[in-house]
């Protein structure tokens, strides 16, 4: 018959063996654990002039202009890189609460109200008709509620 001290020693040895076995398998990855996807690679599809430098990324088939660092008021002018044409889809990434309105002026004018609540940046896609293949430039402005300025392109249509 074993003494209680012998049982205790056996229990400690078993626990120590399990602990060592567990640390030996620490290098193994669980099948549901995947590393986070890499950040998107910056691209240069549009020439951006104006206030600040804003990166561009592809998000599937949409060119994303990241304005999440923009605040207060400002504007940028977008033009296709020489020898290229406009992407089929363009979107902007904004931070809620950074400014109340984003205005896009190309062949048509588009006002996008920006929510003041929320923590994560949101992506806003330009609606069809804001620009066409023949649009020379797109002006993106942000800040307080915008007035009704003349369109930036001759012959542009401003919907009411």
PDB file of C-alpha atoms in Angstrom:
ATOM      1  CA  UNK A   1       0.000   0.000   0.000  1.00  0.00           C
ATOM      2  CA  UNK A   2       1.292   3.437  -0.890  1.00  0.00           C
ATOM      3  CA  UNK A   3       1.568   6.240   1.528  1.00  0.00           C
ATOM      4  CA  UNK A   4      -0.216   9.598   0.949  1.00  0.00           C
ATOM      5  CA  UNK A   5       3.193  11.189   0.368  1.00  0.00           C
ATOM      6  CA  UNK A   6       3.855   8.769  -2.502  1.00  0.00           C
ATOM      7  CA  UNK A   7       0.550   9.639  -4.181  1.00  0.00           C
ATOM      8  CA  UNK A   8       1.349  13.334  -3.869  1.00  0.00           C
ATOM      9  CA  UNK A   9       4.754  12.836  -5.518  1.00  0.00           C
ATOM     10  CA  UNK A  10       3.162  10.885  -8.346  1.00  0.00           C
ATOM     11  CA  UNK A  11       0.570  13.657  -8.887  1.00  0.00           C
ATOM     12  CA  UNK A  12       3.280  16.330  -8.991  1.00  0.00           C
ATOM     13  CA  UNK A  13       5.297  14.305 -11.509  1.00  0.00           C
ATOM     14  CA  UNK A  14       2.230  13.840 -13.734  1.00  0.00           C
ATOM     15  CA  UNK A  15       1.420  17.575 -13.593  1.00  0.00           C
ATOM     16  CA  UNK A  16       5.030  18.472 -14.401  1.00  0.00           C
ATOM     17  CA  UNK A  17       5.029  16.040 -17.362  1.00  0.00           C
ATOM     18  CA  UNK A  18       1.816  17.569 -18.754  1.00  0.00           C
ATOM     19  CA  UNK A  19       3.202  21.092 -18.371  1.00  0.00           C
ATOM     20  CA  UNK A  20       6.392  20.188 -20.219  1.00  0.00           C
ATOM     21  CA  UNK A  21       4.416  18.444 -22.952  1.00  0.00           C
ATOM     22  CA  UNK A  22       2.188  21.502 -23.347  1.00  0.00           C
ATOM     23  CA  UNK A  23       5.119  23.903 -23.712  1.00  0.00           C
ATOM     24  CA  UNK A  24       6.754  21.593 -26.214  1.00  0.00           C
ATOM     25  CA  UNK A  25       3.723  21.957 -28.505  1.00  0.00           C
ATOM     26  CA  UNK A  26       3.573  25.741 -28.251  1.00  0.00           C
ATOM     27  CA  UNK A  27       5.091  26.098 -31.722  1.00  0.00           C
ATOM     28  CA  UNK A  28       2.140  24.289 -33.279  1.00  0.00           C
ATOM     29  CA  UNK A  29      -0.586  26.460 -34.787  1.00  0.00           C
ATOM     30  CA  UNK A  30      -4.219  25.709 -34.322  1.00  0.00           C
ATOM     31  CA  UNK A  31      -6.117  25.125 -37.572  1.00  0.00           C
ATOM     32  CA  UNK A  32      -8.514  28.073 -37.008  1.00  0.00           C
ATOM     33  CA  UNK A  33      -5.731  30.524 -36.200  1.00  0.00           C
ATOM     34  CA  UNK A  34      -4.636  32.494 -39.269  1.00  0.00           C
ATOM     35  CA  UNK A  35      -2.351  35.498 -39.383  1.00  0.00           C
ATOM     36  CA  UNK A  36      -4.073  38.790 -40.196  1.00  0.00           C
ATOM     37  CA  UNK A  37      -4.137  39.690 -43.881  1.00  0.00           C
ATOM     38  CA  UNK A  38      -1.360  42.015 -44.999  1.00  0.00           C
ATOM     39  CA  UNK A  39      -2.271  45.682 -45.476  1.00  0.00           C
ATOM     40  CA  UNK A  40      -3.137  46.659 -49.053  1.00  0.00           C
ATOM     41  CA  UNK A  41      -0.283  47.825 -51.237  1.00  0.00           C
ATOM     42  CA  UNK A  42      -0.388  51.543 -52.105  1.00  0.00           C
ATOM     43  CA  UNK A  43      -0.850  52.348 -55.803  1.00  0.00           C
ATOM     44  CA  UNK A  44      -0.612  55.482 -57.941  1.00  0.00           C
ATOM     45  CA  UNK A  45      -3.600  55.510 -60.303  1.00  0.00           C
ATOM     46  CA  UNK A  46      -4.618  59.168 -59.883  1.00  0.00           C
ATOM     47  CA  UNK A  47      -2.637  62.363 -59.580  1.00  0.00           C
ATOM     48  CA  UNK A  48      -3.836  64.014 -56.370  1.00  0.00           C
ATOM     49  CA  UNK A  49      -3.112  67.719 -55.891  1.00  0.00           C
ATOM     50  CA  UNK A  50      -4.221  69.908 -53.029  1.00  0.00           C
ATOM     51  CA  UNK A  51      -4.239  69.731 -49.259  1.00  0.00           C
ATOM     52  CA  UNK A  52      -2.146  66.828 -47.970  1.00  0.00           C
ATOM     53  CA  UNK A  53      -0.996  63.469 -49.269  1.00  0.00           C
ATOM     54  CA  UNK A  54      -3.546  60.682 -49.348  1.00  0.00           C
ATOM     55  CA  UNK A  55      -2.722  57.065 -50.223  1.00  0.00           C
ATOM     56  CA  UNK A  56      -4.617  55.102 -52.864  1.00  0.00           C
ATOM     57  CA  UNK A  57      -5.411  51.382 -52.681  1.00  0.00           C
ATOM     58  CA  UNK A  58      -7.311  48.834 -54.699  1.00  0.00           C
ATOM     59  CA  UNK A  59     -10.216  47.274 -52.827  1.00  0.00           C
ATOM     60  CA  UNK A  60     -11.350  44.582 -55.241  1.00  0.00           C
ATOM     61  CA  UNK A  61     -12.196  46.551 -58.407  1.00  0.00           C
ATOM     62  CA  UNK A  62     -12.620  49.924 -56.672  1.00  0.00           C
ATOM     63  CA  UNK A  63      -9.856  52.486 -56.329  1.00  0.00           C
ATOM     64  CA  UNK A  64      -9.945  53.706 -52.725  1.00  0.00           C
ATOM     65  CA  UNK A  65      -8.611  57.163 -51.858  1.00  0.00           C
ATOM     66  CA  UNK A  66      -7.881  57.154 -48.139  1.00  0.00           C
ATOM     67  CA  UNK A  67      -9.002  60.497 -46.662  1.00  0.00           C
ATOM     68  CA  UNK A  68      -9.175  59.109 -43.111  1.00  0.00           C
ATOM     69  CA  UNK A  69      -6.401  61.502 -42.025  1.00  0.00           C
ATOM     70  CA  UNK A  70      -8.321  64.549 -43.346  1.00  0.00           C
ATOM     71  CA  UNK A  71     -10.138  66.796 -40.888  1.00  0.00           C
ATOM     72  CA  UNK A  72     -11.520  70.309 -40.708  1.00  0.00           C
ATOM     73  CA  UNK A  73     -11.855  71.551 -44.272  1.00  0.00           C
ATOM     74  CA  UNK A  74      -9.889  71.180 -47.481  1.00  0.00           C
ATOM     75  CA  UNK A  75      -9.995  69.875 -51.007  1.00  0.00           C
ATOM     76  CA  UNK A  76      -8.058  67.802 -53.495  1.00  0.00           C
ATOM     77  CA  UNK A  77      -8.178  67.586 -57.278  1.00  0.00           C
ATOM     78  CA  UNK A  78      -8.027  64.167 -58.899  1.00  0.00           C
ATOM     79  CA  UNK A  79      -6.803  63.484 -62.447  1.00  0.00           C
ATOM     80  CA  UNK A  80      -5.868  60.206 -64.114  1.00  0.00           C
ATOM     81  CA  UNK A  81      -2.131  59.611 -64.431  1.00  0.00           C
ATOM     82  CA  UNK A  82      -0.934  60.661 -67.891  1.00  0.00           C
ATOM     83  CA  UNK A  83      -1.663  57.977 -70.471  1.00  0.00           C
ATOM     84  CA  UNK A  84      -4.340  56.247 -68.381  1.00  0.00           C
ATOM     85  CA  UNK A  85      -8.080  56.630 -67.912  1.00  0.00           C
ATOM     86  CA  UNK A  86     -10.377  56.857 -64.909  1.00  0.00           C
ATOM     87  CA  UNK A  87     -10.900  53.693 -62.853  1.00  0.00           C
ATOM     88  CA  UNK A  88     -14.360  52.211 -63.281  1.00  0.00           C
ATOM     89  CA  UNK A  89     -15.113  52.699 -59.588  1.00  0.00           C
ATOM     90  CA  UNK A  90     -13.739  55.239 -57.132  1.00  0.00           C
ATOM     91  CA  UNK A  91     -14.410  55.441 -53.402  1.00  0.00           C
ATOM     92  CA  UNK A  92     -13.088  57.520 -50.516  1.00  0.00           C
ATOM     93  CA  UNK A  93     -12.399  56.386 -46.961  1.00  0.00           C
ATOM     94  CA  UNK A  94     -13.389  58.907 -44.290  1.00  0.00           C
ATOM     95  CA  UNK A  95     -13.452  58.978 -40.499  1.00  0.00           C
ATOM     96  CA  UNK A  96     -16.860  59.675 -38.924  1.00  0.00           C
ATOM     97  CA  UNK A  97     -16.949  63.034 -37.157  1.00  0.00           C
ATOM     98  CA  UNK A  98     -13.863  64.435 -38.934  1.00  0.00           C
ATOM     99  CA  UNK A  99     -16.048  66.774 -41.025  1.00  0.00           C
ATOM    100  CA  UNK A 100     -19.801  67.005 -41.688  1.00  0.00           C
ATOM    101  CA  UNK A 101     -19.957  66.916 -45.516  1.00  0.00           C
ATOM    102  CA  UNK A 102     -17.893  65.578 -48.402  1.00  0.00           C
ATOM    103  CA  UNK A 103     -18.569  67.108 -51.822  1.00  0.00           C
ATOM    104  CA  UNK A 104     -17.525  65.501 -55.111  1.00  0.00           C
ATOM    105  CA  UNK A 105     -17.628  67.609 -58.303  1.00  0.00           C
ATOM    106  CA  UNK A 106     -17.001  66.078 -61.694  1.00  0.00           C
ATOM    107  CA  UNK A 107     -19.574  65.891 -64.485  1.00  0.00           C
ATOM    108  CA  UNK A 108     -22.153  65.938 -61.707  1.00  0.00           C
ATOM    109  CA  UNK A 109     -22.097  67.140 -58.130  1.00  0.00           C
ATOM    110  CA  UNK A 110     -22.466  64.740 -55.216  1.00  0.00           C
ATOM    111  CA  UNK A 111     -22.842  65.729 -51.538  1.00  0.00           C
ATOM    112  CA  UNK A 112     -22.181  62.979 -49.025  1.00  0.00           C
ATOM    113  CA  UNK A 113     -23.110  63.692 -45.388  1.00  0.00           C
ATOM    114  CA  UNK A 114     -20.661  62.123 -42.946  1.00  0.00           C
ATOM    115  CA  UNK A 115     -21.974  60.613 -39.733  1.00  0.00           C
ATOM    116  CA  UNK A 116     -20.663  62.165 -36.546  1.00  0.00           C
ATOM    117  CA  UNK A 117     -20.835  58.870 -34.654  1.00  0.00           C
ATOM    118  CA  UNK A 118     -18.728  55.793 -35.120  1.00  0.00           C
ATOM    119  CA  UNK A 119     -15.123  54.844 -34.567  1.00  0.00           C
ATOM    120  CA  UNK A 120     -14.084  52.899 -37.647  1.00  0.00           C
ATOM    121  CA  UNK A 121     -13.444  54.605 -41.001  1.00  0.00           C
ATOM    122  CA  UNK A 122     -16.139  54.126 -43.659  1.00  0.00           C
ATOM    123  CA  UNK A 123     -15.792  53.758 -47.433  1.00  0.00           C
ATOM    124  CA  UNK A 124     -18.073  55.887 -49.632  1.00  0.00           C
ATOM    125  CA  UNK A 125     -18.309  55.011 -53.321  1.00  0.00           C
ATOM    126  CA  UNK A 126     -18.944  57.669 -55.978  1.00  0.00           C
ATOM    127  CA  UNK A 127     -22.286  57.156 -57.699  1.00  0.00           C
ATOM    128  CA  UNK A 128     -22.390  56.466 -61.448  1.00  0.00           C
ATOM    129  CA  UNK A 129     -22.566  59.663 -63.471  1.00  0.00           C
ATOM    130  CA  UNK A 130     -20.361  61.750 -61.182  1.00  0.00           C
ATOM    131  CA  UNK A 131     -17.588  61.232 -63.724  1.00  0.00           C
ATOM    132  CA  UNK A 132     -17.223  59.728 -67.189  1.00  0.00           C
ATOM    133  CA  UNK A 133     -14.234  58.758 -69.318  1.00  0.00           C
ATOM    134  CA  UNK A 134     -14.101  62.333 -70.682  1.00  0.00           C
ATOM    135  CA  UNK A 135     -14.154  64.105 -67.286  1.00  0.00           C
ATOM    136  CA  UNK A 136     -10.931  66.152 -67.071  1.00  0.00           C
ATOM    137  CA  UNK A 137     -10.795  66.297 -63.256  1.00  0.00           C
ATOM    138  CA  UNK A 138     -12.741  65.584 -60.082  1.00  0.00           C
ATOM    139  CA  UNK A 139     -12.642  67.992 -57.141  1.00  0.00           C
ATOM    140  CA  UNK A 140     -13.253  66.464 -53.704  1.00  0.00           C
ATOM    141  CA  UNK A 141     -13.952  69.005 -50.924  1.00  0.00           C
ATOM    142  CA  UNK A 142     -14.717  68.473 -47.263  1.00  0.00           C
ATOM    143  CA  UNK A 143     -15.707  70.657 -44.362  1.00  0.00           C
ATOM    144  CA  UNK A 144     -18.820  72.504 -43.266  1.00  0.00           C
ATOM    145  CA  UNK A 145     -21.953  72.441 -45.400  1.00  0.00           C
ATOM    146  CA  UNK A 146     -20.961  73.519 -48.882  1.00  0.00           C
ATOM    147  CA  UNK A 147     -22.654  76.265 -50.864  1.00  0.00           C
ATOM    148  CA  UNK A 148     -23.686  75.997 -54.515  1.00  0.00           C
ATOM    149  CA  UNK A 149     -20.482  76.860 -56.446  1.00  0.00           C
ATOM    150  CA  UNK A 150     -20.337  76.638 -60.248  1.00  0.00           C
ATOM    151  CA  UNK A 151     -19.338  73.238 -61.636  1.00  0.00           C
ATOM    152  CA  UNK A 152     -15.577  72.837 -62.227  1.00  0.00           C
ATOM    153  CA  UNK A 153     -15.942  71.443 -65.764  1.00  0.00           C
ATOM    154  CA  UNK A 154     -17.431  73.321 -68.704  1.00  0.00           C
ATOM    155  CA  UNK A 155     -20.712  71.770 -69.775  1.00  0.00           C
ATOM    156  CA  UNK A 156     -21.038  69.784 -66.530  1.00  0.00           C
ATOM    157  CA  UNK A 157     -24.514  68.974 -65.274  1.00  0.00           C
ATOM    158  CA  UNK A 158     -25.453  69.752 -61.689  1.00  0.00           C
ATOM    159  CA  UNK A 159     -28.485  67.696 -60.536  1.00  0.00           C
ATOM    160  CA  UNK A 160     -30.974  69.409 -58.231  1.00  0.00           C
TER     161      UNK A 160
END
